[in-house]
Tab-separated table of C-alpha atoms in Angstrom:
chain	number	residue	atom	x	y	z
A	1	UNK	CA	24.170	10.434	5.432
A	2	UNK	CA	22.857	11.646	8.704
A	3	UNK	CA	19.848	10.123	10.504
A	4	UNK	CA	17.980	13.138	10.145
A	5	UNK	CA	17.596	12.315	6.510
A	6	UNK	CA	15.790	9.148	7.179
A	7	UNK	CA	13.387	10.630	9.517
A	8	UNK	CA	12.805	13.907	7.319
A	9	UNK	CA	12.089	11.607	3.939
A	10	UNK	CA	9.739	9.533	6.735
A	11	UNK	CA	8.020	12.156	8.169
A	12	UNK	CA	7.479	13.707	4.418
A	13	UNK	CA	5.483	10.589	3.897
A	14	UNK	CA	4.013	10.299	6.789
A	15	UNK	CA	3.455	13.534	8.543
A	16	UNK	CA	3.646	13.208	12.422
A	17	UNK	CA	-0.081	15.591	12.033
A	18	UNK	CA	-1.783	12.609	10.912
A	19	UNK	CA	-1.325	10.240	14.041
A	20	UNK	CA	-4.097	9.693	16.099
A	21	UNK	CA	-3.986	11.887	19.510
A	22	UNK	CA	-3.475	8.685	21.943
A	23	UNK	CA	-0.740	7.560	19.528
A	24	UNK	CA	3.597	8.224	20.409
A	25	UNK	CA	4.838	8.080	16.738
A	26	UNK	CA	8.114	9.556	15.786
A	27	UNK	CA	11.848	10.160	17.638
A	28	UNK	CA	11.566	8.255	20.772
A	29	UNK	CA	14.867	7.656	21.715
A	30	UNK	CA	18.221	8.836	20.518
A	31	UNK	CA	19.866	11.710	18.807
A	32	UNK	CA	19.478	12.290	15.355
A	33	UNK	CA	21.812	14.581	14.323
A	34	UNK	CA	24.464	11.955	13.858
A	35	UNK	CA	25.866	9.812	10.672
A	36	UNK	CA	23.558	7.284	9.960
A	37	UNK	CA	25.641	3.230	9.977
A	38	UNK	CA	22.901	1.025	9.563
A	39	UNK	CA	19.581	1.061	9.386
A	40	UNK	CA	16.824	-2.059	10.790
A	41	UNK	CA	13.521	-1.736	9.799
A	42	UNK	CA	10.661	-3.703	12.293
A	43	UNK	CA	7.303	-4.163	13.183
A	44	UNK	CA	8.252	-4.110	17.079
A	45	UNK	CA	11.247	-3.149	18.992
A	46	UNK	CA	11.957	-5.833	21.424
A	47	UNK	CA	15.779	-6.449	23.153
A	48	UNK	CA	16.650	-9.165	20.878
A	49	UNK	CA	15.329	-6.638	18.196
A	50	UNK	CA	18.107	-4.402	19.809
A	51	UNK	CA	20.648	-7.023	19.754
A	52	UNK	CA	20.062	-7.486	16.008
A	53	UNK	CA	20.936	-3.981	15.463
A	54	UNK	CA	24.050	-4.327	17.434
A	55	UNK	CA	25.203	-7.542	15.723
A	56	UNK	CA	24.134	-5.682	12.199
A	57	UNK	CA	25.982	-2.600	13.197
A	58	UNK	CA	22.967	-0.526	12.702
A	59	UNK	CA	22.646	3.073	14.876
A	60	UNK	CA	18.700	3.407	13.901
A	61	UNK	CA	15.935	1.095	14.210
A	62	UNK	CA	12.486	2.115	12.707
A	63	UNK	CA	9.699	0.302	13.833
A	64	UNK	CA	6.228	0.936	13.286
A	65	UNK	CA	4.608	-0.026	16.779
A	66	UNK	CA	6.184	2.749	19.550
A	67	UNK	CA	7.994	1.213	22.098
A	68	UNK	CA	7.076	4.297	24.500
A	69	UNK	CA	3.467	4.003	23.638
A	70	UNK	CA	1.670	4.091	27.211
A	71	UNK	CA	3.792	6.263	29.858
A	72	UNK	CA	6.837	4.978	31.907
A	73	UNK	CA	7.049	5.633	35.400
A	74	UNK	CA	10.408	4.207	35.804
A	75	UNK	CA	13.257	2.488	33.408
A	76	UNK	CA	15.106	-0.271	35.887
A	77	UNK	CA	15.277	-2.866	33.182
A	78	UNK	CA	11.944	-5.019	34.419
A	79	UNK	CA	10.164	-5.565	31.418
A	80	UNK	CA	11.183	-6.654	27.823
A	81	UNK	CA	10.743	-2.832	26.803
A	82	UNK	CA	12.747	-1.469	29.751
A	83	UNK	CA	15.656	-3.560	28.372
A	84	UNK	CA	15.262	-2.804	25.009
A	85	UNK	CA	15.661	0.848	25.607
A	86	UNK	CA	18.477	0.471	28.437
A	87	UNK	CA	20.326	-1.258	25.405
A	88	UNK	CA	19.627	0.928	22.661
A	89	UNK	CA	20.734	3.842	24.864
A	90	UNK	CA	23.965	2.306	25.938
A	91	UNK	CA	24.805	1.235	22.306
A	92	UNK	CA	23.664	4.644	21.454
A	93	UNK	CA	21.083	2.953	18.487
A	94	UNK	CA	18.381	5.684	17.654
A	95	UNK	CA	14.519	4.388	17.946
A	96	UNK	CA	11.832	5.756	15.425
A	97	UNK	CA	8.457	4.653	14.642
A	98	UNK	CA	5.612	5.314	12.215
A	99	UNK	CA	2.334	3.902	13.296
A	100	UNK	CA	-0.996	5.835	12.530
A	101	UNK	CA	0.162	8.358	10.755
A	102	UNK	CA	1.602	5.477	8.392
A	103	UNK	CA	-1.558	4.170	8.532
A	104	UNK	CA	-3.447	7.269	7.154
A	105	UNK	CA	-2.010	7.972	4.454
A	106	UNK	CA	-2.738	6.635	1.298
A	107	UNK	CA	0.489	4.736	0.447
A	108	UNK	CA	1.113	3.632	3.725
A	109	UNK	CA	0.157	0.439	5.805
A	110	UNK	CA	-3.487	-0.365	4.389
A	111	UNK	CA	-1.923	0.227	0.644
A	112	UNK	CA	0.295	-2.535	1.261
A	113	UNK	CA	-2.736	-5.009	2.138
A	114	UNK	CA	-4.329	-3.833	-0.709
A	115	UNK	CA	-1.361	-4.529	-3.153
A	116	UNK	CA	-1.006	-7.810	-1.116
A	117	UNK	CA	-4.586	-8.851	-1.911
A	118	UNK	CA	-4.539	-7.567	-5.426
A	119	UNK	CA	-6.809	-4.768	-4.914
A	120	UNK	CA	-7.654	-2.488	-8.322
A	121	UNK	CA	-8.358	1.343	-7.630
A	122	UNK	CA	-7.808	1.155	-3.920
A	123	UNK	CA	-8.706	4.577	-2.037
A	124	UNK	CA	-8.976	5.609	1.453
A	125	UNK	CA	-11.858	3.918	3.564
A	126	UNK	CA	-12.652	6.916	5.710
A	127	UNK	CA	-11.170	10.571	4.405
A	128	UNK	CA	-10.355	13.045	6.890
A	129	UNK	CA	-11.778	16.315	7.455
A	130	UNK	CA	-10.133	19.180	8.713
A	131	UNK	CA	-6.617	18.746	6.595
A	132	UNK	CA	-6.871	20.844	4.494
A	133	UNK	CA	-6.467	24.340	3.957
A	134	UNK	CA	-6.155	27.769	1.160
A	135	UNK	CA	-4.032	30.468	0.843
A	136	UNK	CA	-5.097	33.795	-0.855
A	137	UNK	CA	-2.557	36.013	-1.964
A	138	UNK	CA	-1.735	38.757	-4.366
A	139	UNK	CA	1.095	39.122	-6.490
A	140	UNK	CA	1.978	41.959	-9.742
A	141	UNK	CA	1.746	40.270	-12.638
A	142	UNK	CA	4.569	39.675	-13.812
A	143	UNK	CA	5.852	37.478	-10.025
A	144	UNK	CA	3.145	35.698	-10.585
A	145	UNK	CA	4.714	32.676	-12.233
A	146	UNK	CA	7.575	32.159	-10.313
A	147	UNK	CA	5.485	32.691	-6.709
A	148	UNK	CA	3.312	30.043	-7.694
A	149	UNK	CA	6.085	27.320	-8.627
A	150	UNK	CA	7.798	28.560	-4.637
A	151	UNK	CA	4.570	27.574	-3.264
A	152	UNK	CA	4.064	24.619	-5.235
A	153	UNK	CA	7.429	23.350	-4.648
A	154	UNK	CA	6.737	24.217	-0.691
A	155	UNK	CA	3.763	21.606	-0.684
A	156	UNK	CA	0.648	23.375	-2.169
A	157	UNK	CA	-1.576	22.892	-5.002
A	158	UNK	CA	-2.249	18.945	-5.016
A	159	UNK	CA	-5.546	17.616	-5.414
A	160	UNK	CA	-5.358	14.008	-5.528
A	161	UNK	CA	-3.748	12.987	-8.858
A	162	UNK	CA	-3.068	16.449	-9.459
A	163	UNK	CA	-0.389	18.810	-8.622
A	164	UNK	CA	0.743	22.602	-9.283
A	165	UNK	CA	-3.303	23.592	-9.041
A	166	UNK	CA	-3.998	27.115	-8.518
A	167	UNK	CA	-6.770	29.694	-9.944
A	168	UNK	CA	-6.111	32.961	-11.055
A	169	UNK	CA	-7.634	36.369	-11.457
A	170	UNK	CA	-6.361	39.615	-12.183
A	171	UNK	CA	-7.457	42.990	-10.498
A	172	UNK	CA	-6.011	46.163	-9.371
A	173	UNK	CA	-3.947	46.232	-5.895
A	174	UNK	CA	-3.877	49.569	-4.213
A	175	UNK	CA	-2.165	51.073	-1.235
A	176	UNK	CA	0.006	53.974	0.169
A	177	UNK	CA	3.155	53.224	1.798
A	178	UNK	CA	3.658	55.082	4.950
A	179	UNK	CA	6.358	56.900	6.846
A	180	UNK	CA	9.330	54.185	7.700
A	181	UNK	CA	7.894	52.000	4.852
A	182	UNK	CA	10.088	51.242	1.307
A	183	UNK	CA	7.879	49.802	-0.972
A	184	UNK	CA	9.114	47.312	-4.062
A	185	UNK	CA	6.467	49.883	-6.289
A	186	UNK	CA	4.966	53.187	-5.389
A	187	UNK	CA	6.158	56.224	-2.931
A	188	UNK	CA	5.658	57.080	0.834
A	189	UNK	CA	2.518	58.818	1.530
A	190	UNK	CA	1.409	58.032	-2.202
A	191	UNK	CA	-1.648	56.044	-3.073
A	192	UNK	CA	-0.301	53.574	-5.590
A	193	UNK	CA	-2.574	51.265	-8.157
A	194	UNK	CA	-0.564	47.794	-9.061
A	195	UNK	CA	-2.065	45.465	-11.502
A	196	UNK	CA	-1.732	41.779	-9.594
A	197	UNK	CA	-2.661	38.825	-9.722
A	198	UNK	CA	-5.034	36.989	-6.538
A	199	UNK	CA	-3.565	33.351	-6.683
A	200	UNK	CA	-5.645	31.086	-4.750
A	201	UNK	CA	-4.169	27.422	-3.998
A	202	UNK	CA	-4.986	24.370	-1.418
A	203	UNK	CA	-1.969	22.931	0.926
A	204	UNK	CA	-1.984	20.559	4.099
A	205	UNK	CA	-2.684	21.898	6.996
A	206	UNK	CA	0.842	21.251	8.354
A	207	UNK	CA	2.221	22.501	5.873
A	208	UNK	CA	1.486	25.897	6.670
A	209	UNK	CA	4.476	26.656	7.981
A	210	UNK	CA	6.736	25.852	4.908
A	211	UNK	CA	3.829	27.530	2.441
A	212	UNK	CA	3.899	30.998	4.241
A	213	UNK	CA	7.973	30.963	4.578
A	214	UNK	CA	7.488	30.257	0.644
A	215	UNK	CA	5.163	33.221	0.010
A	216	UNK	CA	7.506	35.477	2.167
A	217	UNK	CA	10.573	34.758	0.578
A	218	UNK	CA	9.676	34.717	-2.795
A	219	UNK	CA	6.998	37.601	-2.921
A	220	UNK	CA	8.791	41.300	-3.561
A	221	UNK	CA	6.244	43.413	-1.603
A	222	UNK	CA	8.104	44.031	1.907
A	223	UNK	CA	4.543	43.612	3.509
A	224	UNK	CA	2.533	40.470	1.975
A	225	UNK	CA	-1.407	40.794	1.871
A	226	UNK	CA	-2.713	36.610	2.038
A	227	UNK	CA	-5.628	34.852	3.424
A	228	UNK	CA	-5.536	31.570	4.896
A	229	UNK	CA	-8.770	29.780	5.196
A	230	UNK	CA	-9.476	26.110	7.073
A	231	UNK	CA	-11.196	23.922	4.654
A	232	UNK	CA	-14.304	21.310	5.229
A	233	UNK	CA	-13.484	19.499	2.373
A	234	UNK	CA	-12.345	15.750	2.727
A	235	UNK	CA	-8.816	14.921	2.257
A	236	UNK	CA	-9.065	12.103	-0.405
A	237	UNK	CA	-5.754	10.857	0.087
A	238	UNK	CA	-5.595	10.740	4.118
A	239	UNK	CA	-7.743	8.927	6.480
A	240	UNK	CA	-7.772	5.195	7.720
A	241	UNK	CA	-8.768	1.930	5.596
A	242	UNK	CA	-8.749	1.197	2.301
A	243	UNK	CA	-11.717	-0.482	0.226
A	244	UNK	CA	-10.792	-1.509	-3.939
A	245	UNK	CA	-11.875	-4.599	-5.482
A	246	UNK	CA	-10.820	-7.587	-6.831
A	247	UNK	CA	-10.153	-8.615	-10.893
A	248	UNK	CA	-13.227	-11.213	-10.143
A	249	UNK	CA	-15.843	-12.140	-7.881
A	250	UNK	CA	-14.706	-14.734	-5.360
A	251	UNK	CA	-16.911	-17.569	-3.502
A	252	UNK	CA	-16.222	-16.750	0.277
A	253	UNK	CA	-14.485	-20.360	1.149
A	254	UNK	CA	-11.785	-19.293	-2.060
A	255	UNK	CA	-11.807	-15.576	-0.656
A	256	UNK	CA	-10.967	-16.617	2.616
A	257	UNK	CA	-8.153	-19.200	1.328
A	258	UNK	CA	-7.122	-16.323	-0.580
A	259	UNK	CA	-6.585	-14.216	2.290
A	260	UNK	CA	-4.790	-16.510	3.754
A	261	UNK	CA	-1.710	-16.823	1.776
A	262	UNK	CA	-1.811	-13.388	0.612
A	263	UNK	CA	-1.702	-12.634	4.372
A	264	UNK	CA	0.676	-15.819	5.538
A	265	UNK	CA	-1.709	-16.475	8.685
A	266	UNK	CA	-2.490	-19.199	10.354
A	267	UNK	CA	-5.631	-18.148	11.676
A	268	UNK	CA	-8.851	-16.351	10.422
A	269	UNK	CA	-11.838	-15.531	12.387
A	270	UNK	CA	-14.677	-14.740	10.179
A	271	UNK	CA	-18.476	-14.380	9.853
A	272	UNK	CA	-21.604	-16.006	7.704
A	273	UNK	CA	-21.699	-14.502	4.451
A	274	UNK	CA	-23.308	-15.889	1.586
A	275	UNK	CA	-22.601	-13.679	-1.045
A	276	UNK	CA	-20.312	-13.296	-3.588
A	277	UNK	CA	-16.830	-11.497	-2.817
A	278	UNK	CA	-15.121	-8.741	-4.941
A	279	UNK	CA	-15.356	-4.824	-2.992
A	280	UNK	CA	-13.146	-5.341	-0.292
A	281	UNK	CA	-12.000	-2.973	2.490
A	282	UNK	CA	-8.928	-3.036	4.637
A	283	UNK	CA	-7.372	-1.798	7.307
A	284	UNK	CA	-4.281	-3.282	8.990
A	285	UNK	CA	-4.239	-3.624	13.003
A	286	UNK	CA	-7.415	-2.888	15.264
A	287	UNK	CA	-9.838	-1.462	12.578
A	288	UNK	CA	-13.040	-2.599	13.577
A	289	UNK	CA	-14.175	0.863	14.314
A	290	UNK	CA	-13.962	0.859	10.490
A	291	UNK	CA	-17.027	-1.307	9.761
A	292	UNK	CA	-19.750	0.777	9.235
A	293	UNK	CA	-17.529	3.010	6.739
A	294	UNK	CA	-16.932	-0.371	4.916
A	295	UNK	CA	-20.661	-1.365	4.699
A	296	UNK	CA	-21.246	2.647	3.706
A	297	UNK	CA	-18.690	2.030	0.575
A	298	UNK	CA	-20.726	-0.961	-0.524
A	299	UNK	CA	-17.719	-3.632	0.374
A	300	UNK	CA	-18.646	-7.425	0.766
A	301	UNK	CA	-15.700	-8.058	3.039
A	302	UNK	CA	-13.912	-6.115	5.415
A	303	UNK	CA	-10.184	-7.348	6.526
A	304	UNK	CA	-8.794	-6.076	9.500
A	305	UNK	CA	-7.997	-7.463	12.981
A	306	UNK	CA	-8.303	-7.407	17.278
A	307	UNK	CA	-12.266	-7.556	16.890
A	308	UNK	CA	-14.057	-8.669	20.026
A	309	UNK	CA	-16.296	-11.447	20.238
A	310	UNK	CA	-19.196	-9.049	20.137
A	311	UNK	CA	-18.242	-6.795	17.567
A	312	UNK	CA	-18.373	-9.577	15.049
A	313	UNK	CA	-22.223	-9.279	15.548
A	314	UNK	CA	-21.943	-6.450	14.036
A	315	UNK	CA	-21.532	-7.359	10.428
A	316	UNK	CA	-25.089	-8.537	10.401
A	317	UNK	CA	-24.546	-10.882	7.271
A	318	UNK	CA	-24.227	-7.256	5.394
A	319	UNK	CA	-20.529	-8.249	5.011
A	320	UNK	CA	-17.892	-10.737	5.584
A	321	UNK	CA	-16.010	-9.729	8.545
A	322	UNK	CA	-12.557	-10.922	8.673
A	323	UNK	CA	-9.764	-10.562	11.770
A	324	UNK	CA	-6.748	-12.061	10.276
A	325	UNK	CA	-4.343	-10.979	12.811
A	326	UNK	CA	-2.962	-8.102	14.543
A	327	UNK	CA	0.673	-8.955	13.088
A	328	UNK	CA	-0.702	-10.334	9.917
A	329	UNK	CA	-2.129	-7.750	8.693
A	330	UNK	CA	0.510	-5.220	9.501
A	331	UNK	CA	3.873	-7.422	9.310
A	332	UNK	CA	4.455	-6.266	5.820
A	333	UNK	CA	4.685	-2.720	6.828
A	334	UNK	CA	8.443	-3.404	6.833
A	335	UNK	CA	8.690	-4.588	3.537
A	336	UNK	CA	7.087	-1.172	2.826
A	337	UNK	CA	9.248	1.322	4.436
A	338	UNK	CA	12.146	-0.685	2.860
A	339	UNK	CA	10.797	-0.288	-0.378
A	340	UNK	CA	9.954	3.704	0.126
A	341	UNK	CA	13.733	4.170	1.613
A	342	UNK	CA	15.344	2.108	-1.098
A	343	UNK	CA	13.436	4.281	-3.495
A	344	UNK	CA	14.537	7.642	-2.285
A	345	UNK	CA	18.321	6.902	-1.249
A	346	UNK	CA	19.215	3.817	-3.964
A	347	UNK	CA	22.515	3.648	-2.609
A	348	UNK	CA	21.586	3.145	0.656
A	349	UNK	CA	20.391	-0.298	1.933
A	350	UNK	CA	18.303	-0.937	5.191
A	351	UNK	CA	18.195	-3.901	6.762
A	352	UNK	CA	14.989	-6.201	7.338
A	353	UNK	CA	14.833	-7.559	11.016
A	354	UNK	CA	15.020	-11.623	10.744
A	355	UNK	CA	12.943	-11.719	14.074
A	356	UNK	CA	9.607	-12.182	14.207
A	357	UNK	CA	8.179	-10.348	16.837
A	358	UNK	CA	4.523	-11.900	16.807
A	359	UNK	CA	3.686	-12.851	20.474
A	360	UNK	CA	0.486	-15.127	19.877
A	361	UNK	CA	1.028	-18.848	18.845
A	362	UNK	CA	-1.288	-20.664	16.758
A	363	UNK	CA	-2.348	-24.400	17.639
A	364	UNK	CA	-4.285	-26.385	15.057
């Protein structure tokens, strides 16, 4: 297996479109068109992190933080991350991350906190606009079939829970094939009528790429007519947070306990609330910008992390406003990706880093 594969089958998942503009997710440091040994899966690439790969005999580490996240002027070794990357380059060990664009999709990081909470019917917190797009094209009948399974296949026609969606109508095509021109139907400098088929059908936006090469290849006119139009609509399955609920209403002292184990912290910083607990949102990391989409959704807590002294204000005693930890909330992100890679490539086994690469201490 080649290291390619891994980062392909990740960046199916989680397309590199979906990270936020400031973010630096994806190849940061290797080759990786070259056999895959090992593989260690981490929240944070530090140089022991690096040295666990080299003891483990693994050539790619996938983190989700980026280790190249703000620029570097210089690489002579001075800082934790300098080293890391000195080392991984020497040993020739491949770095990858997924952060936010693991984040916005809808089995990524904030699924896991749901499924760690025991959320029911979980669905993104804030959908995206702007992901979305159609294709019009037209096809003779009897194509029509086949060109719609190549385009499906390429990544169109989902709508949440649904796949291979496409609507159909049948018309008359006509044209007149000029000089230099050798039409599939028809003759140069003859107007010809075709009965076809106008297939219309929704795709990602960066997928556009794959869905035209599709259409190309598989239609038999030697010039295509289509239509691509940007869509408005929300992307129900891409955006950040998550909000479901819980089997039963919870007091808040037995929510918070709750989140506590299901979260293995030490530490959560919370606001009054004196309601009743069951709609909850989440959304792993710094996700404060997040609150007014929770209180929008009608959720009676929000758990997420990094919120400032005076953002906690902010709830107003609409909500329960939880930070539970930067790490917390996101260390089981690499239980995740284990479980997605395990699932696609069963006989290949990543590793799980042993180090825990929290920096904050708790004292109690």
């Amino acid at each position: 297996m080649q290291i390619n594969e891994i980062i392909q089958f990740l960046e199916e998942i989680a397309p590199l479109a979906y990270q936020e503009s400031y973010d630096n997710a994806g190849l940061l440091v290797g080759r990786a068109d070259q056999p895959l040994q090992g593989m260690l899966i981490t929240l944070d690439i530090t140089e022991a992190v690096v040295q666990e790969a080299i003891q483990k005999h693994c050539n790619l580490i996938v983190s989700h933080h980026p280790i190249i996240f703000h620029p570097l002027k210089r690489i002579t070794g001075a800082t934790d991350a300098e080293r890391a990357i000195m080392l991984a380059i020497q040993s020739n060990i491949v770095l990858y991350a997924a952060h936010t664009n693991l984040d916005q999709v809808a089995e990524g990081v904030n699924a896991m906190i749901a499924e760690r909470l025991g959320l029911l019917h979980p669905q993104v917190l804030a959908p995206l606009r702007g992901k979305l797009k159609k294709l019009v094209t037209f096809v003779p009948h009897a194509h029509a079939a086949a060109l719609r399974t190549a385009l499906f296949h390429a990544g169109a026609g989902t709508i949440g829970q649904y796949d291979e969606c496409s609507y159909n109508i049948e018309g008359m095509g006509t044209f007149r094939a000029r000089e230099g021109a050798h039409p599939y139907v028809g003759a140069v400098g003859e107007q010809h009528q075709e009965p076809e088929t106008r297939i219309e059908t929704i795709f990602p936006a960066h997928r556009e790429t794959a869905v035209v090469e599709a259409l190309l290849r598989h239609h038999p006119y030697e010039e295509v007519a289509y239509d691509i139009y940007p869509l408005d609509n929300l992307h129900p399955r891409v955006g950040p947070g998550m909000v479901g609920e819980l089997p039963e209403p919870l007091p808040v002292d037995v929510f918070l306990k709750h989140v506590q184990k299901a979260l293995q912290t030490g530490c959560i910083r919370y606001t009054r609330y004196t309601g009743m607990i069951q709609r909850v949102a989440v959304c792993g990391g710094a996700g404060v910008f997040l609150l007014p989409e929770a209180i929008k959704a009608g959720a009676q807590a929000f758990v997420t992390a990094d919120v400032k002294y005076h953002e906690f204000f902010r709830a107003e005693g609409r909500l329960l406003l939880l930070d539970a930890g930067h790490y917390e909330t996101e260390q089981f992100t690499i239980d995740l990706l284990e479980r997605l890679i395990r699932k696609k490539f069963p006989n290949f086994a990543p590793l799980k880093s042993e180090i825990c690469t929290n920096p904050i201490n708790y004292f109690s």
